[in-house]
GROMACS .gro file of C-alpha atoms in nm:
model
  136
    1MET     CA    1  13.533  26.011   7.079
    2PHE     CA    2  13.271  26.029   6.806
    3PRO     CA    3  13.006  26.302   6.846
    4CYS     CA    4  12.696  26.323   6.625
    5LEU     CA    5  12.325  26.416   6.630
    6THR     CA    6  12.055  26.150   6.647
    7TYR     CA    7  11.838  26.153   6.337
    8MET     CA    8  11.486  26.197   6.477
    9GLU     CA    9  11.532  26.370   6.812
   10ARG     CA   10  11.840  26.579   6.726
   11ASN     CA   11  12.000  26.476   7.055
   12VAL     CA   12  12.376  26.495   7.093
   13ARG     CA   13  12.530  26.147   7.101
   14VAL     CA   14  12.892  26.105   7.205
   15ASP     CA   15  13.053  25.762   7.178
   16CYS     CA   16  13.376  25.701   7.366
   17GLU     CA   17  13.574  25.394   7.270
   18PHE     CA   18  13.810  25.228   7.518
   19PRO     CA   19  14.038  24.923   7.499
   20PRO     CA   20  13.875  24.594   7.601
   21THR     CA   21  13.977  24.455   7.936
   22TYR     CA   22  13.876  24.185   8.178
   23GLN     CA   23  13.997  24.365   8.488
   24VAL     CA   24  13.765  24.360   8.786
   25PRO     CA   25  13.591  24.587   8.876
   26GLY     CA   26  13.474  24.753   8.561
   27PRO     CA   27  13.440  24.884   8.313
   28TYR     CA   28  13.227  25.177   8.430
   29CYS     CA   29  13.201  25.515   8.267
   30GLU     CA   30  13.083  25.867   8.334
   31TYR     CA   31  13.038  26.178   8.126
   32ARG     CA   32  13.098  26.537   8.223
   33GLN     CA   33  12.989  26.848   8.041
   34ASP     CA   34  13.225  27.137   8.114
   35SER     CA   35  13.337  26.954   8.434
   36ARG     CA   36  12.972  26.906   8.548
   37LEU     CA   37  12.873  26.540   8.592
   38VAL     CA   38  12.578  26.456   8.365
   39GLY     CA   39  12.564  26.077   8.399
   40SER     CA   40  12.740  25.761   8.509
   41THR     CA   41  12.715  25.382   8.492
   42TYR     CA   42  12.902  25.335   8.822
   43PRO     CA   43  12.677  25.109   9.038
   44ASN     CA   44  12.590  25.174   9.402
   45ALA     CA   45  12.764  25.509   9.399
   46VAL     CA   46  12.614  25.834   9.514
   47VAL     CA   47  12.611  26.038   9.197
   48TYR     CA   48  12.536  26.405   9.228
   49VAL     CA   49  12.362  26.475   8.900
   50ALA     CA   50  12.117  26.763   8.891
   51THR     CA   51  11.755  26.653   8.841
   52GLU     CA   52  11.726  26.854   8.520
   53ASP     CA   53  12.041  26.689   8.381
   54ARG     CA   54  11.920  26.343   8.484
   55ARG     CA   55  11.610  26.386   8.268
   56ARG     CA   56  11.809  26.508   7.968
   57SER     CA   57  12.098  26.259   7.970
   58ASN     CA   58  12.153  25.887   7.937
   59VAL     CA   59  12.491  25.718   7.983
   60SER     CA   60  12.526  25.353   7.890
   61LEU     CA   61  12.788  25.091   7.814
   62VAL     CA   62  12.748  24.949   7.465
   63THR     CA   63  12.922  24.616   7.421
   64PRO     CA   64  13.200  24.538   7.380
   65ASN     CA   65  13.395  24.855   7.459
   66LEU     CA   66  13.193  25.171   7.402
   67CYS     CA   67  13.057  25.426   7.647
   68ARG     CA   68  12.766  25.630   7.504
   69LEU     CA   69  12.614  25.960   7.615
   70THR     CA   70  12.282  26.072   7.471
   71TRP     CA   71  12.209  26.432   7.566
   72ALA     CA   72  11.904  26.647   7.487
   73PRO     CA   73  12.066  26.988   7.427
   74MET     CA   74  11.922  27.318   7.538
   75ALA     CA   75  11.837  27.585   7.286
   76ASP     CA   76  12.135  27.800   7.388
   77GLU     CA   77  12.352  27.673   7.097
   78LYS     CA   78  12.665  27.695   7.313
   79PRO     CA   79  12.966  27.471   7.250
   80TYR     CA   80  13.054  27.241   7.540
   81THR     CA   81  13.348  27.025   7.635
   82TYR     CA   82  13.243  26.665   7.692
   83THR     CA   83  13.470  26.441   7.899
   84CYS     CA   84  13.438  26.065   7.903
   85ARG     CA   85  13.597  25.884   8.199
   86VAL     CA   86  13.625  25.505   8.193
   87TYR     CA   87  13.709  25.309   8.507
   88GLN     CA   88  13.888  24.978   8.444
   89GLY     CA   89  14.050  24.781   8.723
   90SER     CA   90  14.193  25.040   8.958
   91SER     CA   91  14.239  25.339   8.728
   92TRP     CA   92  14.042  25.600   8.535
   93LYS     CA   93  14.115  25.690   8.174
   94GLU     CA   94  13.963  26.003   8.030
   95ASN     CA   95  13.919  26.175   7.698
   96SER     CA   96  13.774  26.519   7.623
   97MET     CA   97  13.639  26.690   7.315
   98ALA     CA   98  13.484  27.030   7.242
   99VAL     CA   99  13.147  26.985   7.071
  100HIS     CA  100  12.917  27.242   6.911
  101HIS     CA  101  12.587  27.068   6.844
  102ARG     CA  102  12.496  27.306   6.560
  103ILE     CA  103  12.771  27.167   6.334
  104LEU     CA  104  12.757  26.796   6.423
  105PRO     CA  105  12.690  26.536   6.154
  106ILE     CA  106  12.383  26.312   6.173
  107CYS     CA  107  12.447  25.973   6.336
  108SER     CA  108  12.416  25.686   6.095
  109ALA     CA  109  12.553  25.338   6.060
  110ILE     CA  110  12.752  25.449   5.756
  111SER     CA  111  12.920  25.745   5.929
  112VAL     CA  112  13.009  25.537   6.234
  113MET     CA  113  13.148  25.265   6.007
  114PHE     CA  114  13.364  25.517   5.818
  115LYS     CA  115  13.507  25.656   6.142
  116SER     CA  116  13.570  25.329   6.319
  117ALA     CA  117  13.646  25.084   6.039
  118PRO     CA  118  13.827  25.239   5.739
  119TRP     CA  119  13.949  24.893   5.638
  120LEU     CA  120  13.590  24.788   5.574
  121LEU     CA  121  13.538  25.087   5.346
  122CYS     CA  122  13.845  24.989   5.144
  123LEU     CA  123  13.715  24.634   5.116
  124VAL     CA  124  13.372  24.745   4.996
  125MET     CA  125  13.521  24.986   4.743
  126SER     CA  126  13.768  24.730   4.605
  127LEU     CA  127  13.510  24.451   4.572
  128PRO     CA  128  13.380  24.559   4.228
  129VAL     CA  129  13.737  24.576   4.097
  130ALA     CA  130  13.813  24.227   4.229
  131VAL     CA  131  13.494  24.086   4.076
  132GLY     CA  132  13.578  24.252   3.743
  133LEU     CA  133  13.923  24.095   3.738
  134LEU     CA  134  13.785  23.749   3.813
  135SER     CA  135  13.524  23.749   3.537
  136PRO     CA  136  13.638  23.639   3.186
   0.00000   0.00000   0.00000
């Protein structure tokens, strides 16, 4: 799970990565905040999300294997435990993380890249060295 704050709106964004699969049905995902359901991508299901939470949250599947929650936090500055549940085939997989939105980093392409692809960082950093060795 990768939590961060969106740059302009200062919304909490939590990305939950899961292994790719081609099992049917799925994948679907849902997010809970301190065991309270705040959003889901499960189709045709009766989801009991409070009206206030429905206006403040958005849960979506981002291809190929990422479930994303965007949450407009209240001004209470309380830490919460966010739980991501992903349904693939006939089973649920879940992951939880305690998040305090006051100390989250800003979401950016660079920070996401550093967290999810350290090999790319090594490649970019070693490129000037490789070019220097190749030049006469």
